[in-house]
Coordinates of C-alpha atoms and ligand atoms in Angstrom, one line a residue:
M1 CA 55.0 15.1 25.4
S2 CA 53.2 12.0 24.4
K3 CA 51.2 12.1 21.0
K4 CA 48.6 9.9 22.5
Y5 CA 46.6 12.4 24.2
P6 CA 45.5 13.9 20.7
Y7 CA 44.2 10.5 19.7
I8 CA 42.4 9.9 22.9
Y9 CA 40.6 13.2 22.1
I10 CA 39.7 12.6 18.5
F11 CA 38.3 8.9 19.8
A12 CA 36.4 10.8 22.3
A13 CA 35.1 13.1 19.9
V14 CA 34.1 10.3 17.3
L15 CA 32.4 8.6 20.2
L16 CA 30.3 11.6 21.1
F17 CA 29.5 12.5 17.9
T18 CA 28.3 8.9 17.2
V19 CA 26.4 8.7 20.0
S20 CA 24.7 11.9 19.2
M21 CA 23.8 10.9 15.6
N22 CA 22.2 8.2 16.9
I23 CA 20.2 10.0 19.5
S24 CA 19.1 12.4 16.9
A25 CA 18.3 9.6 14.2
N26 CA 16.2 7.8 17.1
D27 CA 14.7 11.2 18.5
R28 CA 13.4 12.5 15.0
D29 CA 12.4 9.4 13.5
F30 CA 9.3 10.9 11.6
I31 CA 9.5 13.4 9.0
V32 CA 6.6 15.7 8.0
V33 CA 6.9 17.9 5.0
I34 CA 4.5 21.2 5.4
D35 CA 4.0 22.8 2.1
P36 CA 2.5 26.2 2.1
G37 CA 0.9 26.5 -1.4
H38 CA 2.0 29.2 -3.9
G39 CA 4.4 32.3 -2.8
G40 CA 6.6 35.0 -4.5
S41 CA 5.3 35.9 -7.9
D42 CA 2.3 33.5 -7.3
P43 CA -0.1 35.0 -5.2
G44 CA -2.8 32.0 -5.3
A45 CA -6.3 32.9 -4.8
V46 CA -6.6 36.4 -4.2
G47 CA -9.4 38.0 -1.9
S48 CA -10.9 41.5 -1.3
S49 CA -7.9 42.4 1.4
S50 CA -5.6 39.3 1.1
K51 CA -3.4 36.6 -0.7
E52 CA -3.6 33.0 -0.7
K53 CA 0.0 32.9 -0.5
G54 CA 0.4 34.8 2.9
I55 CA -2.5 32.8 4.5
N56 CA -1.0 29.5 3.8
L57 CA 2.7 30.6 5.0
A58 CA 1.2 31.9 8.1
V59 CA -1.0 28.9 9.0
A60 CA 1.8 26.5 7.7
L61 CA 4.6 28.1 9.9
K62 CA 2.2 27.6 13.0
V63 CA 1.1 24.0 12.2
G64 CA 4.8 23.3 12.1
N65 CA 5.5 25.1 15.5
L66 CA 2.8 23.3 17.0
I67 CA 3.8 20.0 16.0
S68 CA 7.5 20.5 16.7
A69 CA 6.4 21.6 20.2
A70 CA 4.4 18.5 20.8
H71 CA 6.5 15.9 19.2
K72 CA 10.1 15.4 20.0
D73 CA 10.6 12.6 17.6
V74 CA 9.1 14.7 14.8
K75 CA 11.1 16.7 12.1
V76 CA 9.3 19.6 10.2
V77 CA 10.6 20.4 6.8
Y78 CA 8.8 23.3 5.0
T79 CA 9.0 23.5 1.2
R80 CA 9.1 27.3 1.8
N81 CA 9.4 29.0 5.0
T82 CA 9.4 32.5 3.3
D83 CA 7.2 34.5 0.7
K84 CA 9.0 32.9 -2.5
F85 CA 7.9 30.8 -5.5
V86 CA 8.7 27.0 -5.7
G87 CA 7.4 24.9 -8.3
L88 CA 5.1 22.0 -7.9
D89 CA 7.3 19.3 -8.9
D90 CA 10.0 20.7 -6.5
R91 CA 7.6 20.7 -3.7
A92 CA 7.2 17.0 -4.2
E93 CA 10.8 16.4 -4.6
I94 CA 11.8 18.1 -1.4
A95 CA 9.6 15.6 0.4
N96 CA 11.1 12.8 -1.7
R97 CA 14.6 13.7 -0.6
N98 CA 14.0 14.1 2.8
K99 CA 12.2 10.7 2.8
A100 CA 9.4 12.3 4.6
D101 CA 6.6 10.1 6.0
L102 CA 3.9 12.6 5.6
F103 CA 3.3 15.6 3.1
I104 CA 0.6 18.2 3.9
S105 CA -0.2 20.9 1.3
I106 CA -1.9 24.0 2.4
H107 CA -4.1 26.1 0.4
T108 CA -6.8 28.6 0.5
N109 CA -10.1 28.2 -1.9
A110 CA -11.8 30.6 -4.0
V111 CA -15.0 30.4 -6.2
R112 CA -17.0 33.1 -8.2
N113 CA -20.1 32.1 -5.5
T114 CA -18.9 34.4 -2.7
S115 CA -21.5 32.6 -0.5
V116 CA -19.6 29.6 -0.6
K117 CA -17.7 28.4 2.5
G118 CA -15.9 25.7 4.4
A119 CA -12.9 23.7 4.7
E120 CA -12.1 20.5 2.8
T121 CA -9.2 18.0 2.3
F122 CA -8.3 16.4 -0.8
T123 CA -6.3 13.2 -1.4
L124 CA -5.0 12.5 -5.1
G125 CA -7.1 10.7 -7.4
L126 CA -9.5 11.2 -10.1
A127 CA -12.0 14.1 -9.5
R128 CA -15.5 13.0 -9.6
T129 CA -17.3 16.1 -9.7
D130 CA -16.5 19.1 -11.7
E131 CA -16.4 21.1 -8.5
N132 CA -13.2 19.2 -7.4
L133 CA -12.0 19.4 -10.7
Q134 CA -12.1 23.0 -10.7
V135 CA -10.0 23.1 -7.4
A136 CA -7.3 20.9 -9.0
M137 CA -7.5 23.0 -12.5
R138 CA -6.9 26.3 -10.2
E139 CA -4.3 25.0 -8.1
N140 CA -2.3 23.1 -10.9
A141 CA -2.3 26.6 -13.0
A142 CA 0.8 27.5 -10.6
I143 CA 3.0 25.5 -13.1
L144 CA 2.3 28.0 -15.7
L145 CA 4.7 30.5 -13.7
E146 CA 7.3 27.7 -14.1
D147 CA 10.0 27.8 -16.9
D148 CA 9.7 25.0 -19.2
Y149 CA 6.4 23.7 -17.8
M150 CA 5.7 22.2 -21.0
Q151 CA 8.8 20.0 -21.0
K152 CA 8.9 19.6 -16.8
Y153 CA 5.2 18.5 -16.9
E154 CA 5.4 16.5 -20.0
G155 CA 2.6 18.7 -21.8
F156 CA 0.2 18.7 -18.9
D157 CA -2.2 21.4 -19.6
P158 CA -3.5 22.2 -16.2
K159 CA -6.7 24.0 -18.1
S160 CA -7.6 21.5 -20.0
T161 CA -9.9 18.5 -18.9
E162 CA -8.4 15.8 -21.0
S163 CA -4.8 16.4 -19.2
Y164 CA -6.5 15.0 -16.3
I165 CA -6.8 11.6 -17.6
I166 CA -3.6 10.8 -16.3
F167 CA -4.9 10.8 -12.9
E168 CA -7.6 7.7 -14.0
F169 CA -4.9 5.1 -14.3
M170 CA -2.5 6.1 -11.7
Q171 CA -1.8 3.8 -8.5
N172 CA -1.9 5.6 -5.3
K173 CA -0.5 3.0 -2.9
H174 CA -0.8 5.4 -0.1
V175 CA -4.6 6.2 -0.6
E176 CA -5.7 4.4 2.7
Q177 CA -3.4 6.4 5.0
S178 CA -3.9 9.8 3.0
I179 CA -7.4 9.4 3.4
S180 CA -7.3 8.4 6.9
L181 CA -5.2 11.7 7.7
A182 CA -7.7 13.8 5.6
S183 CA -10.4 12.7 7.7
E184 CA -8.9 13.6 10.9
I185 CA -8.1 16.8 9.5
Q186 CA -11.6 17.4 8.7
K187 CA -12.7 16.3 12.3
G188 CA -10.1 18.8 13.3
F189 CA -11.8 21.8 11.5
V190 CA -15.5 20.5 12.7
S191 CA -14.1 20.8 16.2
Y192 CA -13.0 24.3 15.6
K193 CA -16.5 25.2 14.0
R194 CA -15.5 25.2 10.4
A195 CA -18.0 24.3 7.7
D196 CA -17.1 20.8 6.8
R197 CA -17.0 20.4 2.9
G198 CA -15.4 16.7 3.5
V199 CA -12.9 14.5 2.4
R200 CA -12.5 14.8 -1.5
Q201 CA -10.3 13.3 -4.5
A202 CA -8.8 15.5 -7.3
G203 CA -5.6 15.3 -9.4
F204 CA -3.1 17.6 -7.8
L205 CA 0.5 18.0 -9.6
V206 CA 1.8 18.6 -6.1
L207 CA 0.6 15.5 -4.6
R208 CA 1.4 13.2 -7.8
K209 CA 5.0 12.8 -7.4
T210 CA 5.3 12.4 -3.7
S211 CA 6.0 8.9 -2.6
M212 CA 4.4 9.0 1.1
P213 CA 0.7 9.5 2.1
S214 CA -0.2 13.2 1.4
V215 CA -3.1 15.4 1.4
L216 CA -3.9 18.8 0.2
V217 CA -5.8 21.0 2.5
E218 CA -8.2 23.9 1.3
L219 CA -8.7 25.9 4.5
G220 CA -11.5 28.0 3.6
F221 CA -13.0 30.4 0.8
I222 CA -10.7 33.8 0.4
T223 CA -13.9 34.7 -1.6
N224 CA -16.2 34.6 1.1
R225 CA -16.0 37.9 3.3
E226 CA -16.7 36.1 6.7
E227 CA -13.9 33.3 6.2
E228 CA -11.4 35.8 4.7
R229 CA -11.8 37.7 7.6
Y230 CA -11.2 34.6 9.7
M231 CA -8.1 33.3 7.7
K232 CA -6.3 36.7 7.9
S233 CA -7.1 37.0 11.6
A234 CA -4.3 35.7 14.1
E235 CA -7.2 33.8 16.2
G236 CA -8.3 32.3 13.0
Q237 CA -5.0 31.2 12.0
N238 CA -4.2 29.7 15.4
N239 CA -7.3 27.9 15.1
L240 CA -6.6 26.4 11.7
A241 CA -3.2 25.6 12.5
R242 CA -4.4 23.7 15.8
A243 CA -7.1 21.9 14.0
I244 CA -4.3 20.4 11.6
S245 CA -1.6 20.0 14.3
N246 CA -4.3 18.0 16.5
S247 CA -5.3 15.8 13.3
F248 CA -1.4 14.9 12.7
T249 CA -1.3 13.9 16.5
G250 CA -4.1 11.5 15.9
Y251 CA -2.7 10.2 12.7
K252 CA 0.9 9.8 14.2
R253 CA -0.6 7.9 17.3
E254 CA -2.2 5.4 14.9
Y255 CA 1.0 5.4 12.9
D256 CA 3.4 4.5 16.2
R257 CA 0.6 1.7 17.2
K258 CA 0.9 0.1 13.7
R259 CA 4.4 0.0 13.8
G260 CA 4.3 -1.9 17.1
V261 CA 3.0 -4.8 15.1
P262 CA 5.5 -7.3 13.4
A263 CA 5.8 -6.7 9.8
D264 CA 5.2 -10.2 8.5
A265 CA 2.1 -12.1 8.1
A266 CA 1.7 -15.1 10.7
P267 CA 2.7 -18.4 9.2
A268 CA -0.7 -20.4 8.6
P269 CA -1.2 -23.2 11.2
A270 CA 0.8 -26.2 9.8
D271 CA -0.3 -27.5 6.5
K272 CA -4.0 -26.6 6.3
K273 CA -5.6 -27.9 3.3
P274 CA -5.4 -25.7 0.4
A275 CA -8.8 -23.9 0.0
T276 CA -8.8 -23.2 -3.4
G277 CA -12.0 -24.7 -4.9
V278 CA -13.2 -25.0 -1.7
S279 CA -16.9 -23.3 -1.1
D280 CA -17.1 -20.2 0.9
A281 CA -19.0 -21.8 3.3
T282 CA -16.3 -24.4 4.0
V283 CA -14.0 -21.6 4.4
R284 CA -16.1 -19.9 6.6
E285 CA -16.7 -22.8 9.2
A286 CA -12.8 -23.4 9.0
A287 CA -12.5 -19.8 9.9
K288 CA -12.9 -20.3 13.5
D289 CA -9.5 -19.7 15.5
V290 CA -8.0 -20.3 12.0
T291 CA -6.4 -17.6 10.1
V292 CA -7.9 -16.8 6.8
Y293 CA -5.9 -15.1 4.3
K294 CA -7.4 -12.6 1.6
V295 CA -5.6 -10.1 -0.9
Q296 CA -6.5 -6.8 -0.7
I297 CA -6.6 -4.7 -3.8
L298 CA -8.0 -1.8 -3.2
A299 CA -9.6 0.7 -0.7
S300 CA -12.4 3.3 -1.6
N301 CA -13.9 6.0 0.3
R302 CA -17.2 4.9 -1.0
K303 CA -19.1 1.6 -1.9
L304 CA -18.2 0.4 -5.4
A305 CA -20.9 -0.8 -7.5
R306 CA -20.6 -4.3 -9.6
G307 CA -18.3 -4.0 -12.4
A308 CA -17.0 -0.5 -11.3
R309 CA -13.9 0.4 -13.2
E310 CA -11.6 0.6 -10.4
L311 CA -12.2 -3.2 -9.6
K312 CA -10.9 -4.2 -12.9
G313 CA -13.2 -7.2 -13.3
Y314 CA -12.7 -8.4 -9.6
S315 CA -15.7 -8.7 -7.5
S316 CA -17.7 -6.1 -5.7
E317 CA -18.9 -8.4 -3.2
S318 CA -15.8 -9.2 -1.4
Y319 CA -14.8 -6.2 0.8
Y320 CA -14.5 -5.2 4.6
V321 CA -15.0 -1.9 6.2
E322 CA -12.3 -0.4 8.3
K323 CA -12.5 3.1 9.5
G324 CA -14.8 4.4 6.8
L325 CA -13.0 2.7 4.0
Y326 CA -14.5 0.0 1.8
K327 CA -11.7 -2.5 1.5
Y328 CA -11.7 -4.8 -1.4
T329 CA -10.3 -8.2 -1.4
H330 CA -9.7 -11.1 -3.6
G331 CA -9.3 -14.9 -2.6
E332 CA -10.0 -16.6 0.5
T333 CA -7.9 -19.5 1.9
T334 CA -6.3 -20.5 5.1
S335 CA -3.1 -21.7 3.2
A336 CA 0.0 -19.0 3.3
T337 CA 1.4 -20.3 0.3
E338 CA -1.5 -20.3 -1.7
I339 CA -2.5 -16.8 -0.7
R340 CA 1.0 -15.6 -1.9
K341 CA 0.3 -17.3 -5.2
I342 CA -3.2 -15.4 -5.3
R343 CA -1.4 -12.2 -4.6
Q344 CA 1.2 -13.0 -7.4
A345 CA -1.5 -13.3 -9.8
V346 CA -3.5 -10.3 -8.5
R347 CA -0.6 -7.9 -8.9
K348 CA -0.8 -8.3 -12.5
N349 CA -3.6 -5.7 -12.1
F350 CA -3.0 -4.2 -8.8
K351 CA 0.7 -3.7 -8.2
D352 CA 0.5 -2.9 -4.6
A353 CA -2.0 -5.7 -3.5
F354 CA -1.2 -7.2 -0.4
I355 CA -2.2 -10.1 2.3
V356 CA -4.6 -9.5 5.0
A357 CA -5.1 -12.0 7.6
F358 CA -8.6 -12.5 9.6
R359 CA -9.0 -14.7 12.2
N360 CA -12.8 -14.9 13.8
G361 CA -13.6 -12.5 11.1
E362 CA -11.4 -9.9 12.7
K363 CA -8.5 -8.6 10.8
V364 CA -5.4 -9.6 12.5
K365 CA -2.7 -8.2 10.4
Q366 CA -1.4 -7.5 6.8
D367 CA 1.8 -7.5 5.4
Ligands
ZN401 ZN1 -3.7 27.2 -3.8

């Protein structure tokens, strides 16, 4: 018989395959990597009757299941889903390789004082308190179990304070989104009546190489009897996982909303006079129904003092507050061309600086 039938079948199969590929690409367009800390030969913190690695894995898998069930467009990837050892850089690498949109590392805390309790969420940054530094030091010590850790981590000694200097000069362009997720997670914990130790910053190696917003959650203290019992129990683990997955939902909603906004800054009203050298008052007067551009240089979860090192000599006076973050800006002009020049100059100091547009004092968009 004719040979054309097989071609038709192949054509149909290819067509079906292409269509299903498209569907899956559209269906699962957000990827979250869930990273249960420690595992295998690395138990993490050890309590009186449990190990951190087990609690982390149990809660992480529950978080993943809840997220998958609630979001058809989200793909969940685990850095481990069994009791095995995975290096810190390898965890970040898994997230990068999967082009993840979000990275959530799950851990359990430990301190000598057994009365200390509560949940806290970290974003990557320089630890400002010894307490936060201690958490990073304990978590980073996991690399000591990796082969060739000296080469792999370029001589980073997790137990030496001096090593942490690298986190001081590090640019973290996802700081805002990371803090925003961290705040959501803390709110989630509060809704499940966990003691709230807040959003913190410290130098965690596992977050350092991730190229997406990332947080490290400390569920509670394994060294506190009451919290250990809670984190070991199915009810406790379910609640902690719900707290995190609900927070993820809040974060994702905001992410989707933002994606609805066109990416490019609106063109300036035709040929407004450049405002460089024009006094603030003039610009403010011109600001009515006119787009005013500024360059955002950094965001901080606390107000920075004048001359703060983070500002690199830029003014501490020029900022706006959004969702609990102080967002520092430089320059103020109604000219889209001018603001691009300003951004160009600012990028020598803040390479991720971007333009923000305001109308009538309200932020309208950013590029
Ligand atoms: Zn840990």
